[in-house]
Amino acid sequence: MSTILDAPRPRVNFSLLSRFICKPVCFVGRVEKVHSTGKTFTLADGEGQCVSVELNDALEEELSGIVEVIGIVSNKGAIIASTFTMLREERGILFDLELYNEAVNVIHDFPQHYPFDAAESG
Amino acid sequence: MSVNLTAGAIEALFNECPVENPVLQVMNIREYPPGKQGHTRYRLKLSDGVRSLSCFLLASQLNHLKEAELLEPNCVCMLKKTISSYLAKKRVLVVLDMDVLQTAADVGGKIGNPAQLTDKTADQQEAHRSTSSSDEIPGPSGYDTRSSCENSGIKSSLMKSSWKGSPVKGPGMPPPMKASPVKGPGMPPPMQASPVKAFGMASPVKRSGMPSPMPASPSPGPSQSPTKLTPIDDLNPYVSNWTVRARVTNKSDVCNWSNSRGEGKLFSFEVMDESGEIRITAFNSEVDKFFSLVEQNKLPIKRFTSLKNDYEITLGANSRIVPCDDDHDVPTVHYDFVPISQLEAKDPESIINVIGVCEEAGEVSLITTKAGKPLFKRALELTDASGKTVTLTLWGDKAQRFDASCHPVVAVKGARVSAFGGRSLSAPFSSTLMVNPDIPEAFELRAWYNQVGHGLCSQSLTEVRSPNGEFRTNWKSLSDVKTEQLGHDGKGRGECWSLSQLSTGQEAGHTLNWLPANRRAHRDKQPHPQSHLGAYYFSSVATVVYACKENALYRACPAGSCYKKVQERDDGRYHCDKCGKDYPVFKYRFMLSVNLADFGDNMWATCFQETAETLLGLNAEQLGHLKDTDEDAFNEVFQKVYFSSHIFRNRVKLEMYNDECRMRVTVMDVLPLDHRQYSRRLLNSVRALARDN
């Protein structure tokens, strides 16, 4: 699904998922559990809420730490991932998930300053 | 509303039987001429409708009740706490706490017809007085309103100012069972959990509400050593010569002062036993005597012959402290720690206890105080289970002695909350610092830190500061520099500030995030950077987009601190115009031009020796060597720096150069960029802007 990467995908946390059903989003969270099949795993956002992520192809490697997932939100509030990235710890600097969560909230609290639609058309 | 008096209460009080919150009527109030300290005392005659007793003394913290005319003859009140004591061998019942239930106006007249319960030495002179006529006389019926028997037989012998403990300064009825922090004059402010100087009760740490009078345990005669111990809770100025057995919980350092009245020194310490806590201060000669004796967590027995203030003890010349070894029944220290996340809710200047793990400790730095004296300070980052971090500043001895290795658990009793940088803590002279203390909270915190805390990136309540540490960072974006024309002399907001302007914070320019008024609070006498006329200092987060490698180095005079560029002579020697001498060698020095950019704009700046070294990661000599020998490696150095982001502390100034006037930016300092702190700052700004709109 390379087309998903053409469209802007707003960064969301758990509480915002409901607003983006059937839309592409970017979700960053900490890996909580990986299903034995390797086709689904849960991520916890900065507020501790968990989201289920479904993959088309099973995971090939061990997944841990902070992961960024781009995908579409399903009706049940899970994310059907098209691509994901593991954010590796860099020089001992840990990813501050709470801070990221605050930033995400700011983005959505001030849509006039963070226009996603304009980016899409422009 | 009719109020019933507690019949039989007077007799019970007189006989030292416990009575719970007796309701009594005030028959009479007599004012006594000030004693030594010049304070008025009020003596009350109270009745329960059956009996009356005139040997009640109003504790001076309740004087305001009388002075506000709440307490007047015929009013009805409830005694909540009294103490029985002896003054010059006469019985006295001191009312430490009472409520006025009904004012005299509401009561209307005397309730009942109480007979005077006399002390042995009373004279009885009855004077008749007509009552104020009123129809509503509540209380036990069956008595008619008759003129009150005023006992004008003043037991003045009882009231001789012979008590050693002199009464308290100042008014103020503390809410019972609580002590609130108040600043004592010139003394380090007392702590939240411990008794307030000149006010209030001893700390309610282990207190039971006791309305009944407690038998005081005065000892006969000063020369006899009393065998009976007094619980700390029972201490009040009306007893002299008592012994207390308690554990020292806190000991401050010796503080010297000199003022117009001369010099002095003091140290204070706090003790606690199973009834409560109290602070003890020793002055001058007593300091020498007792300072070494008093040690934290040891158990002295104290005997005093004088009490200076209510609920704070001053050691007199006749006091004795004896360390005692058996500590079986004296409890260990108890603290009330405030979680760091709640510090934002605390008022600045309030005193609290805090415990946290020291994640980071700065170096000990020496600063000069306003008075010109050198003072050590050290900043620690404390974090606790609430997930927040705060900066704690240690001073003097504490700063020097602190050992920050292995993330110690640090507990401070008596830390002062400050509004500096948002919220921060200071350990004033009077506070006590404990490293890895032997208390349950410390163990819990250590366990939490080992499991969870060390990995947490908690948010600091104290804003990031420049390494000088003394002032709040003045953040500007690069576009601000242009739009605000920073550094231009005399041009509106770009104007530089004189030191006096800064210190009064007058032209703070609230719309801009300039030098905040809290700078006033700083007692350091460091020359303010903005005091240079024409120079403006600010900090920015920026990325290096270009660095001129061609002219990064220049050949400088090798002599000491002469940095003048030297000219190469024909004979291979180097001539310095400034020194006027020739040298066989030169020193490479940096003068690096960089272009810095952020989201809004870019600007050129110059990095001299230190900042260039920090930025490039090697010193001038090394780079010079590479330039002469290995060109690829030389280029590589510059490649690495491109697109690196840092915090730049800059100085912008109007400078003359060959008759040309230009704005020149010099990089004073390059600091690593902490993205988290930067993010937090931005988030806070966003929220602040949103609030203001």
PDB file of C-alpha atoms in Angstrom, chain B residues 153 170 430 454 507 539:
ATOM      1  CA  GLY B 153     -10.312  40.660  96.196  1.00  0.00           C
ATOM      2  CA  GLY B 170       2.455  39.004  69.072  1.00  0.00           C
ATOM      3  CA  SER B 430      18.350  26.107  58.973  1.00  0.00           C
ATOM      4  CA  HIS B 454      16.306   5.317  36.906  1.00  0.00           C
ATOM      5  CA  GLU B 507      11.008  47.611  32.052  1.00  0.00           C
ATOM      6  CA  SER B 539      20.380  32.007  23.848  1.00  0.00           C
TER       7      SER B 539
END
